mmCIF file of C-alpha atoms in Angstrom:
data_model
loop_
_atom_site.group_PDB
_atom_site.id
_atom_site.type_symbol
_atom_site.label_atom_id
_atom_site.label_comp_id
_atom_site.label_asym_id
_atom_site.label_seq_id
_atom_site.Cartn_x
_atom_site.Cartn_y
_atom_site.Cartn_z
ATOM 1 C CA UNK A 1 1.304 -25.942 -9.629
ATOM 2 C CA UNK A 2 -0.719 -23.817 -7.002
ATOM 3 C CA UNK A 3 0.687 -20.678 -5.590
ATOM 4 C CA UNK A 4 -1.009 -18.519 -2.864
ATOM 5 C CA UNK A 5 0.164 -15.147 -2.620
ATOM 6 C CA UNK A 6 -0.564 -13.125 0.595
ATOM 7 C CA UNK A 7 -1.548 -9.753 -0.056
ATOM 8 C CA UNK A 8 -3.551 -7.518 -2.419
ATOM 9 C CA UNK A 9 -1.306 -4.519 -2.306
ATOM 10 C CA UNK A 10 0.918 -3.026 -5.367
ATOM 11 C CA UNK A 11 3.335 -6.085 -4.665
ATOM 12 C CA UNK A 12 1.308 -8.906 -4.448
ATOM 13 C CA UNK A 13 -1.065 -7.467 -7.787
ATOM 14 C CA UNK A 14 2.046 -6.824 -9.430
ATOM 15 C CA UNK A 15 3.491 -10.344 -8.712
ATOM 16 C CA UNK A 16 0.461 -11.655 -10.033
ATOM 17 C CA UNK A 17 0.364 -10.448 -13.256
ATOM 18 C CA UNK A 18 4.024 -11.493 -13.774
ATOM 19 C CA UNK A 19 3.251 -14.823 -12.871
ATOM 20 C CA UNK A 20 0.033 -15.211 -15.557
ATOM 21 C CA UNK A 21 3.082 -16.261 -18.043
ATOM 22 C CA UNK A 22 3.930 -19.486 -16.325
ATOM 23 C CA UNK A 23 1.945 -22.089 -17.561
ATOM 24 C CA UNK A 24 0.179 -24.260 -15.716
ATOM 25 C CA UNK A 25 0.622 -22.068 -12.432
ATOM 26 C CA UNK A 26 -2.540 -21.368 -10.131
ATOM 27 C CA UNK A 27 -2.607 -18.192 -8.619
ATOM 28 C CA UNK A 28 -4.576 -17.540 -5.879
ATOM 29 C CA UNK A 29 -4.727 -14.648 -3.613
ATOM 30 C CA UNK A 30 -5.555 -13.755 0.107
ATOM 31 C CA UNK A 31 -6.255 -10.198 1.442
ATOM 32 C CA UNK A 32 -7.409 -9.940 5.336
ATOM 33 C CA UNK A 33 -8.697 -6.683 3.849
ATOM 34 C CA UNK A 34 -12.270 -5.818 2.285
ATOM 35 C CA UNK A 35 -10.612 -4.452 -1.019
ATOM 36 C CA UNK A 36 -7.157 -4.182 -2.619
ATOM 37 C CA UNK A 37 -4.487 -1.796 -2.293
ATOM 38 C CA UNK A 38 -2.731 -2.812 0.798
ATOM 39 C CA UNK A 39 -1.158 1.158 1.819
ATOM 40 C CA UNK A 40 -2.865 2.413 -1.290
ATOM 41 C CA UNK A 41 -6.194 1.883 0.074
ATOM 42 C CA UNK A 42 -9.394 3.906 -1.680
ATOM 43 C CA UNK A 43 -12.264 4.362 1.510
ATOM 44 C CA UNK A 44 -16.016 4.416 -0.179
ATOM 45 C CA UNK A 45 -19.014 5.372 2.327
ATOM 46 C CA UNK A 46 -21.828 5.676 -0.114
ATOM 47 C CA UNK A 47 -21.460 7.992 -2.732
ATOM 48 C CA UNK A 48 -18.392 9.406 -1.525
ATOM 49 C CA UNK A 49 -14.834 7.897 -1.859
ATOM 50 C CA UNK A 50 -11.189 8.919 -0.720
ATOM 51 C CA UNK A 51 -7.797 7.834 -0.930
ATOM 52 C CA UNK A 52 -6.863 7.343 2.713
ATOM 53 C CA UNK A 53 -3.488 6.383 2.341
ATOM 54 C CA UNK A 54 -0.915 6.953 -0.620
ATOM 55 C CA UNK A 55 -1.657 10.206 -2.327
ATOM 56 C CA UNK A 56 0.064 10.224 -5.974
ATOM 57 C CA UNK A 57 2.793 8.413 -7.582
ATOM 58 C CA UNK A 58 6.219 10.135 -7.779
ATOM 59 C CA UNK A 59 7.819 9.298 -10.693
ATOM 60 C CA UNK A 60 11.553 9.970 -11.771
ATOM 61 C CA UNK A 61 12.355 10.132 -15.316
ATOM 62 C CA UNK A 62 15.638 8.524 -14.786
ATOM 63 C CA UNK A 63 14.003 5.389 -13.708
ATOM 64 C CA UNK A 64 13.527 3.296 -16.608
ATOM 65 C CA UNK A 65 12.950 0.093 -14.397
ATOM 66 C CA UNK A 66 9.655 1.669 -13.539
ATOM 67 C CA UNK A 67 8.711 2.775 -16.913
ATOM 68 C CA UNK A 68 7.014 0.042 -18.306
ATOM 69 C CA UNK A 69 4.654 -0.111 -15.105
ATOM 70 C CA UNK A 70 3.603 3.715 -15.901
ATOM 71 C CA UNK A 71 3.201 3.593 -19.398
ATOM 72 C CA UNK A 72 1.104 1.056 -19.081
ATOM 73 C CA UNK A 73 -1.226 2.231 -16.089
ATOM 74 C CA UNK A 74 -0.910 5.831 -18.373
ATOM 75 C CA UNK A 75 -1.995 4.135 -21.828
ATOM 76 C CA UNK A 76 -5.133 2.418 -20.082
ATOM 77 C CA UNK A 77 -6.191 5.882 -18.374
ATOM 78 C CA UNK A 78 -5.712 4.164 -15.002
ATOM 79 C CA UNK A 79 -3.896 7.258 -14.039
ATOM 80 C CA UNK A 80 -3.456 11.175 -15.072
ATOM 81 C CA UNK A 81 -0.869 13.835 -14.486
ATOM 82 C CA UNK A 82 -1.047 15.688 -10.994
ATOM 83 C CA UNK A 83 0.449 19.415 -11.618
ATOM 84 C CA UNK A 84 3.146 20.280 -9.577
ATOM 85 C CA UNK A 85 1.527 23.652 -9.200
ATOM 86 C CA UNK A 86 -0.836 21.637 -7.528
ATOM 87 C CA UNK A 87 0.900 20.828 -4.730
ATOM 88 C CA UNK A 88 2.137 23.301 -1.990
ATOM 89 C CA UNK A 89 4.981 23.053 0.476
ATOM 90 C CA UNK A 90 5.610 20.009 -1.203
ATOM 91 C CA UNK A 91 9.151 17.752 0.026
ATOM 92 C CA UNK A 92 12.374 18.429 -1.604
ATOM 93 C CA UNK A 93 12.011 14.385 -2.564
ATOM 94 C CA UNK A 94 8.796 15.037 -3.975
ATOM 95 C CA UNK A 95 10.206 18.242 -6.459
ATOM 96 C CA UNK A 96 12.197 18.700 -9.392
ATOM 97 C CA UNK A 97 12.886 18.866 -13.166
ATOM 98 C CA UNK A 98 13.396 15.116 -13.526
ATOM 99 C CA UNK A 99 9.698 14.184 -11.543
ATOM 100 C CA UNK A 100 6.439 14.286 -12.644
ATOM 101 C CA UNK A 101 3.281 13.019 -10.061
ATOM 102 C CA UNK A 102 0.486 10.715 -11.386
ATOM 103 C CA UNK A 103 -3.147 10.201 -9.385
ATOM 104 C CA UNK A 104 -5.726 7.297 -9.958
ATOM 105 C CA UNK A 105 -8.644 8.362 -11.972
ATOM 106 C CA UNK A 106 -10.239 5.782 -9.429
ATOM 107 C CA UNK A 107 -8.661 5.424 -6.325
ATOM 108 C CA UNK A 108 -4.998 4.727 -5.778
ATOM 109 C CA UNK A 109 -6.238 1.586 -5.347
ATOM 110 C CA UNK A 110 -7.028 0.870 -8.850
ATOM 111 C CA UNK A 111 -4.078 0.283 -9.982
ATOM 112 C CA UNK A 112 -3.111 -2.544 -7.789
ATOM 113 C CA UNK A 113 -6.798 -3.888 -9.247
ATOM 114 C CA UNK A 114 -5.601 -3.310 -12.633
ATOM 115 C CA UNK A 115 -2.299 -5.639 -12.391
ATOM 116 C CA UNK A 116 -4.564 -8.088 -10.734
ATOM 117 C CA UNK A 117 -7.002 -8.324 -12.868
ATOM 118 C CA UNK A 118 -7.464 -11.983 -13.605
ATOM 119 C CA UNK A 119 -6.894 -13.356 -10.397
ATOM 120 C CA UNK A 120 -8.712 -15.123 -8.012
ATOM 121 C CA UNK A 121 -9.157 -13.122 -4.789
ATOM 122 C CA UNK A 122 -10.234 -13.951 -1.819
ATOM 123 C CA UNK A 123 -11.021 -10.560 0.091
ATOM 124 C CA UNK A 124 -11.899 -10.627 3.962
ATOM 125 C CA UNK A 125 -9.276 -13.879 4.584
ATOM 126 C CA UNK A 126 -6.422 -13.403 6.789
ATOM 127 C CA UNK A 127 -4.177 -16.317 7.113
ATOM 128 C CA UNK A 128 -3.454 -17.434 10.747
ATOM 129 C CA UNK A 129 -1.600 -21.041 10.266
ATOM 130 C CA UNK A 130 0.922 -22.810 7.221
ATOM 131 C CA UNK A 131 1.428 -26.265 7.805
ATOM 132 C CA UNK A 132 4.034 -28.375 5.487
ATOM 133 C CA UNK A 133 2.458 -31.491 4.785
ATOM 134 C CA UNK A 134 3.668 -35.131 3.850
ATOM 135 C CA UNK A 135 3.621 -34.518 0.340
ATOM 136 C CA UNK A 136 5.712 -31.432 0.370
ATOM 137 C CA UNK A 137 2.458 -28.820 0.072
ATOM 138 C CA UNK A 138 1.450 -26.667 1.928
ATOM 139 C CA UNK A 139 -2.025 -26.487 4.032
ATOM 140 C CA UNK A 140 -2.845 -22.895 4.704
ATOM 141 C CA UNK A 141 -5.606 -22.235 7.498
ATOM 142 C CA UNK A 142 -7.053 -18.743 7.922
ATOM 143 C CA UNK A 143 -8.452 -16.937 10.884
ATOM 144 C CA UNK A 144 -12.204 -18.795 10.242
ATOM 145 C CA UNK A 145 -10.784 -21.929 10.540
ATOM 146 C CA UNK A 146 -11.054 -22.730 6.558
ATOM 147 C CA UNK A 147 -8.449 -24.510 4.941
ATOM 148 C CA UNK A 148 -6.517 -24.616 1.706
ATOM 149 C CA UNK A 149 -3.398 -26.417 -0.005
ATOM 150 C CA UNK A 150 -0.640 -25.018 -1.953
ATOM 151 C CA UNK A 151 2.367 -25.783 -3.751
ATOM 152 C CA UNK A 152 3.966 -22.427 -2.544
ATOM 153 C CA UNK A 153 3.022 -19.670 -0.595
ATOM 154 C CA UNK A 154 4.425 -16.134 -1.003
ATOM 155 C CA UNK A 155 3.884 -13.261 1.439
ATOM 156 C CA UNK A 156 3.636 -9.660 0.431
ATOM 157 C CA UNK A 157 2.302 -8.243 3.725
ATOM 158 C CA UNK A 158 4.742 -5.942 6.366
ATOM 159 C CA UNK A 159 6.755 -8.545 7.087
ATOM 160 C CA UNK A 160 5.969 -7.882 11.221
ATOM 161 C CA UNK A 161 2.696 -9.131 10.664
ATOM 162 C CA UNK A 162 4.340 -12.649 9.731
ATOM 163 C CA UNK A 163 5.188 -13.133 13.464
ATOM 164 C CA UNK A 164 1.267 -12.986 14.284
ATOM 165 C CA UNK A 165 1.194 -16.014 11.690
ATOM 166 C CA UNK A 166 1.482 -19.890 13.084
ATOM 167 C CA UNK A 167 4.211 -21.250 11.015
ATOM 168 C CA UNK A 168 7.664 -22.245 10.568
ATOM 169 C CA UNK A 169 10.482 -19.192 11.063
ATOM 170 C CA UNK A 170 14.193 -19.888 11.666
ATOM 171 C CA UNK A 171 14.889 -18.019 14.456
ATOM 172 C CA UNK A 172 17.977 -16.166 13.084
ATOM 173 C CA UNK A 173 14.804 -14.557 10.492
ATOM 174 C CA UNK A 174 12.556 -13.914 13.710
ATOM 175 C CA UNK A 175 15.079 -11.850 15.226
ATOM 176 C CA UNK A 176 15.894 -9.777 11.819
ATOM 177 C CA UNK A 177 11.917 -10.047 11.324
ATOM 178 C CA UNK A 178 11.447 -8.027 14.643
ATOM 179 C CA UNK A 179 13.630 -5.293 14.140
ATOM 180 C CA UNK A 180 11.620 -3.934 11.033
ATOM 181 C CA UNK A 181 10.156 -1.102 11.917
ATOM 182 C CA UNK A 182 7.517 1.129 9.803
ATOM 183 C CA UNK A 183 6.067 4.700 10.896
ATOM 184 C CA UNK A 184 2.428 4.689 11.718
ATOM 185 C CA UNK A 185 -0.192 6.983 10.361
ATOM 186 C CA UNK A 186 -3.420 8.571 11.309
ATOM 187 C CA UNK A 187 -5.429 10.052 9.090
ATOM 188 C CA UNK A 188 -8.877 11.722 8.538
ATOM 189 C CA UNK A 189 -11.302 11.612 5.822
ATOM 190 C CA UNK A 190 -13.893 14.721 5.684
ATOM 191 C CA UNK A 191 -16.955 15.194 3.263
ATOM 192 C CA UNK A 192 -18.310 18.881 3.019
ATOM 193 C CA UNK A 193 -21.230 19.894 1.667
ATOM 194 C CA UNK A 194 -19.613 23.161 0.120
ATOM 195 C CA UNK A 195 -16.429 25.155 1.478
ATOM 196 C CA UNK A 196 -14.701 28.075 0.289
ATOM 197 C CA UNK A 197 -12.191 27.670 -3.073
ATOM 198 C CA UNK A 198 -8.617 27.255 -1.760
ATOM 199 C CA UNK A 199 -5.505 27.830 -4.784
ATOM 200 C CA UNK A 200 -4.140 24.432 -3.960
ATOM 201 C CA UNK A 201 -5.037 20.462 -3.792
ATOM 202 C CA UNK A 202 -2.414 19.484 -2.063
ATOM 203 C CA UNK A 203 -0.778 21.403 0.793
ATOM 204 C CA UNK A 204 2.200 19.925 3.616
ATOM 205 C CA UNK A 205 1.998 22.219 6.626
ATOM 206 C CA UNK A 206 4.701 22.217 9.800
ATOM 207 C CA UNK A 207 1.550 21.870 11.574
ATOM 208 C CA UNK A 208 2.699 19.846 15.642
ATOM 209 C CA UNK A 209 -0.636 17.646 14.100
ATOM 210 C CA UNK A 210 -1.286 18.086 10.482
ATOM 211 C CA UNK A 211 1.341 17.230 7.822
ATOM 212 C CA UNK A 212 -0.224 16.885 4.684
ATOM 213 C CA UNK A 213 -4.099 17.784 3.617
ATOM 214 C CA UNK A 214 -5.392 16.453 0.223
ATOM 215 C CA UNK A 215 -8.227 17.574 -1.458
ATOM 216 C CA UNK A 216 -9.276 14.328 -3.213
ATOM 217 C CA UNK A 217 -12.347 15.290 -4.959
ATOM 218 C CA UNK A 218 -10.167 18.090 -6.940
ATOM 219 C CA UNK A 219 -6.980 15.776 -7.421
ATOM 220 C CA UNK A 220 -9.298 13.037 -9.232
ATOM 221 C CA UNK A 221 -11.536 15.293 -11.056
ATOM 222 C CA UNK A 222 -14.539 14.265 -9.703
ATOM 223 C CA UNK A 223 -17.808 16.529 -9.698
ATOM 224 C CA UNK A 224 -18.251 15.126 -5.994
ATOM 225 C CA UNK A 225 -18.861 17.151 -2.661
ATOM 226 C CA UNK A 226 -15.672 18.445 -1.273
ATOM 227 C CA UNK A 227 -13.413 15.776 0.286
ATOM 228 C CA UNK A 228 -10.676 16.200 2.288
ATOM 229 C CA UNK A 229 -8.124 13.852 3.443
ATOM 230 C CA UNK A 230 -5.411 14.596 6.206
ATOM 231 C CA UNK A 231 -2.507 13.050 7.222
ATOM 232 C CA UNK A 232 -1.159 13.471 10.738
ATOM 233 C CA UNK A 233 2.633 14.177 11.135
ATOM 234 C CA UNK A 234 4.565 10.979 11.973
ATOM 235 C CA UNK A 235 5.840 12.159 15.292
ATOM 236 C CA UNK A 236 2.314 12.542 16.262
ATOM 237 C CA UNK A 237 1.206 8.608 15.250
ATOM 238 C CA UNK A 238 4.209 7.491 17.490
ATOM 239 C CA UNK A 239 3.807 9.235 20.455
ATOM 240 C CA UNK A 240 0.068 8.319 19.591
ATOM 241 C CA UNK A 241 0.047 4.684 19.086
ATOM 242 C CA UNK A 242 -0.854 3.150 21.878
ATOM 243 C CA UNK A 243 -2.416 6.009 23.931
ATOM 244 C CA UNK A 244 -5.285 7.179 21.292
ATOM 245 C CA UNK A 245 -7.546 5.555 19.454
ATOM 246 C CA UNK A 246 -8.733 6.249 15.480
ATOM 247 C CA UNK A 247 -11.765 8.226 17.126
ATOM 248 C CA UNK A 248 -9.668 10.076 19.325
ATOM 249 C CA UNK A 249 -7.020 11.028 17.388
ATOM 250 C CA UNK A 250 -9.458 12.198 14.759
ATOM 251 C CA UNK A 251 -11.584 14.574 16.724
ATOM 252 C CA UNK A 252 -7.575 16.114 17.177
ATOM 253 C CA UNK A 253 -6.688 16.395 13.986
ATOM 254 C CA UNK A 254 -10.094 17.820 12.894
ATOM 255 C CA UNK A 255 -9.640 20.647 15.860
ATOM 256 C CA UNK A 256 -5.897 21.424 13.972
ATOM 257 C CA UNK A 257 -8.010 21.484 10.537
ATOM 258 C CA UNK A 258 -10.126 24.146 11.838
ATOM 259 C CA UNK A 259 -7.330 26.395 13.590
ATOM 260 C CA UNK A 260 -5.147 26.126 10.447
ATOM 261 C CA UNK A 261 -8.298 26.770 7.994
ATOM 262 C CA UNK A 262 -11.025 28.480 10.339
ATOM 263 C CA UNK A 263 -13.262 29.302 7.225
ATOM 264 C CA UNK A 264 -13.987 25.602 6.996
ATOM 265 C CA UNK A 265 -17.746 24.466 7.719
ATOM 266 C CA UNK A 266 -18.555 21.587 10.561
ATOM 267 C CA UNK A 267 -18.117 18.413 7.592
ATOM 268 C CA UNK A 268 -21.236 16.188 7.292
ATOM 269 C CA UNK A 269 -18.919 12.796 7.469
ATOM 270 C CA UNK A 270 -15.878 12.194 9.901
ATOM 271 C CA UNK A 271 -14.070 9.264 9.298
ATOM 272 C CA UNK A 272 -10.942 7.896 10.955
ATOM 273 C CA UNK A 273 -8.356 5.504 10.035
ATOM 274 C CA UNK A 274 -5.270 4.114 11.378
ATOM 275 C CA UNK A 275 -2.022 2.486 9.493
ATOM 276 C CA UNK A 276 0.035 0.821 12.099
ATOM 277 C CA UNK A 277 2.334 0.255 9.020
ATOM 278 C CA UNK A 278 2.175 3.094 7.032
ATOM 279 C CA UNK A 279 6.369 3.185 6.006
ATOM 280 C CA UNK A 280 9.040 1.595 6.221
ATOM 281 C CA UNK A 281 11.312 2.867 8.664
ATOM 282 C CA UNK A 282 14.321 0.114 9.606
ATOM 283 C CA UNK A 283 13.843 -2.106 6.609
ATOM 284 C CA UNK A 284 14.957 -5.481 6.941
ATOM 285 C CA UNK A 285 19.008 -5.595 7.219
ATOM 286 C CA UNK A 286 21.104 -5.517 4.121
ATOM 287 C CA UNK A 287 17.615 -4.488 2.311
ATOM 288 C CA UNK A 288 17.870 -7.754 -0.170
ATOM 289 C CA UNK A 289 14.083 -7.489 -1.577
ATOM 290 C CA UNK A 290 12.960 -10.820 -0.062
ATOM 291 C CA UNK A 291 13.648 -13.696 1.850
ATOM 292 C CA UNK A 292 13.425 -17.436 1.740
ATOM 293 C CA UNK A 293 11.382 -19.067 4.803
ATOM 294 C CA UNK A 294 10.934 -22.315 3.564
ATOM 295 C CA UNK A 295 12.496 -23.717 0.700
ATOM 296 C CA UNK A 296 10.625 -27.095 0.022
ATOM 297 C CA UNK A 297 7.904 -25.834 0.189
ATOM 298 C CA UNK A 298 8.833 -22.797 -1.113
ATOM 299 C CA UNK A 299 7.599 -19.820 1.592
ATOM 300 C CA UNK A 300 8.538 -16.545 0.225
ATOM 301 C CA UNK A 301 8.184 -12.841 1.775
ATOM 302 C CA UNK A 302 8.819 -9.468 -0.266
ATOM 303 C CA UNK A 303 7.376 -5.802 -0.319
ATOM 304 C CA UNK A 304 8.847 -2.727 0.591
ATOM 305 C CA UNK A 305 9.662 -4.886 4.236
ATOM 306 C CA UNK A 306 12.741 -5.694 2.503
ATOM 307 C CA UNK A 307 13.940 -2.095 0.371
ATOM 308 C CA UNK A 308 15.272 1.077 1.936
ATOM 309 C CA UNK A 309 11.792 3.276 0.848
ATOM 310 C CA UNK A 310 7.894 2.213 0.669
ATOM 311 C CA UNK A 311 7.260 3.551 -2.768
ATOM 312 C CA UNK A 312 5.567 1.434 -6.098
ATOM 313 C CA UNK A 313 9.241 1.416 -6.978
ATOM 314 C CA UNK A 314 10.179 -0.767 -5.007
ATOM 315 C CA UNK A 315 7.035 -2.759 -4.686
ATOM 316 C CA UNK A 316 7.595 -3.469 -8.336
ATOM 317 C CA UNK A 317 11.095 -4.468 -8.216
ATOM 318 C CA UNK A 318 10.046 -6.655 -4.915
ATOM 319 C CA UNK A 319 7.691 -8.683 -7.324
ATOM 320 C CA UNK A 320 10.265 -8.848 -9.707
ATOM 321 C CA UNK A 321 12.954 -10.810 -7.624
ATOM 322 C CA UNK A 322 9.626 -13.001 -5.957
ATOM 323 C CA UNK A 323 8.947 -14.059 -9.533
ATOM 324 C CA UNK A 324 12.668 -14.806 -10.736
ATOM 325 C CA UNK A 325 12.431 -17.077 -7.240
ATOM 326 C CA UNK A 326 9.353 -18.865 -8.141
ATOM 327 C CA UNK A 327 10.512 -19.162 -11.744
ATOM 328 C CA UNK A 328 13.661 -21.205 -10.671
ATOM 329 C CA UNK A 329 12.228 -23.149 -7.918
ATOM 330 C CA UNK A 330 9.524 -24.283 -10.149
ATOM 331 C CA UNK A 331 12.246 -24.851 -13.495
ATOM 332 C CA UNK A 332 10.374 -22.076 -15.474
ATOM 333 C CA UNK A 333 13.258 -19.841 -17.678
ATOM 334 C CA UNK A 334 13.249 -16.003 -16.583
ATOM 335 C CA UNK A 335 11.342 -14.070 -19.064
ATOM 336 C CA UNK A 336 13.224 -10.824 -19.781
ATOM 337 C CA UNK A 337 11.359 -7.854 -17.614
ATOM 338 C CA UNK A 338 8.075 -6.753 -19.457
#
């Protein structure tokens, strides 16, 4: 049995390794992207690196579903403790007696490369065709005009991108598929060669621009020039979307950097980035944690598409319900939950 799972992000790497315990499944993986993460994505330009999109994990004590996930990224020193006294401003979501927050020693990245590790990845491959052959497979063709076959194909990407795909959706699923919305994102990664010591690593501001400003090199521990990351308010990537580009918007939130913080030097790198899906916003209706496209062949799609919030919570549970799918479809028994 061959399975190809679309996406590197926290759901797809966590769907992998619950599906190492099936024997004699294949898994395979495809990520249109140059490394994994998906939303949790790490940027490295030389000798400098940055988490340009999720900042920390939020964790509730309460929420023992999650647990075993932590403890084990904890035990293996994939990620630390992030002080709340760290963290300025900070959302009335994000505080609290029953929370603690958790960076990546490595990149937020690294821990979708931790559950993954194992797999076969294919970085740089975006799918752009499924085709259901005679023998009930599937024949998968990306956007270089390569080929592969599958016995099932499951897709952890924002489920709009599925309608770029050329494949096989009811149209009752189309129509639900195009009314998921997420909130974009701009953000801007700045290396200094020295700045002035600030009493915080991570502030929020009310800032018309700015909403959030990271430094990462502090957060991670890392005897690296000073690195900053911003995030731009969501009200400002919407009315944005279309009208600016990366560059443009970047050279805007830099100019809000140095009126909120004019001590700041001029930063020796500038780099842009843009999430057109950074979260979800109108989740899929009736928020069921994934849907059934094709049934023989099985064509799955999960992630946070399909849940109310984009957190690692519900990526986790996401891969969860893929893998109880898979299991039955393919007549494996459930394993309890690890």
């Amino acid at each position: 049995m061959s399975i190809l799972v679309v996406g590197a992000g926290f759901t797809g790497s966590v769907l992998c390794r619950r599906l190492r315990s099936i024997p004699g499944l294949t898994v395979t993986v495809w990520e249109k992207s140059r490394g994994a993460g998906g939303r949790q994505s790490t940027k490295r330009d030389g000798d400098h690196s940055c988490d340009i999109g999720a900042q920390y994990l939020t964790y509730r004590h309460s929420d023992t579903a999650f647990r075993p996930y932590l403890d084990e990224l904890r035990v293996t020193n994939v990620v630390q403790t992030l002080s709340k006294d760290q963290i300025v401003n900070a959302p009335a979501r994000y505080d609290g007696e029953d929370i603690t927050h958790y960076v990546a020693r490595n990149g937020m990245n690294s821990t979708s490369k931790y559950f993954m590790s194992g797999t076969h990845v294919h970085y740089s491959n975006k799918v752009a065709r499924l085709l259901k052959k005679d023998n009930n497979q599937i024949e998968v063709t990306n956007t270089d005009g390569r080929t592969a076959t599958f016995d099932a194909v499951v897709f952890t990407i924002p489920a709009p991108q599925l309608l770029e795909i050329d494949m096989e959706i009811p149209n009752e699923e189309r129509d639900k598929i195009s009314g998921i919305t997420f909130t974009p994102r701009f953000t801007l990664m700045l290396v200094y060669e020295d700045t002035p010591p600030f009493d915080w690593t991570v502030k929020y501001h009310d800032n018309s621009i700015v909403r959030c400003m990271v430094w990462d090199n502090v957060k991670r521990n890392k005897g690296t020039e000073p690195t900053l990351l911003v995030h731009c308010q969501a009200l400002y990537a919407v009315k944005n979307i279309d009208i600016k580009t990366k560059e443009e918007a970047g050279k805007e939130l830099l100019a809000a950097v140095h009126e909120i913080y004019p001590e700041l030097p001029e930063p020796i790198k500038v780099i842009p980035h843009f999430w057109r899906y950074g979260q979800v916003y109108k989740p899929y209706p009736g928020t069921p944690g994934f849907i059934e496209l094709g049934s023989d062949p099985l064509v799955l799609a999960g992630g946070d598409s399909f849940f109310a919030m984009s957190n690692l919570q519900a990526c986790a549970r996401g891969a969860e319900l893929l893998e109880g799918r898979i299991r039955k479809r393919f007549g494996v028994p459930v394993e309890s939950d690890k």
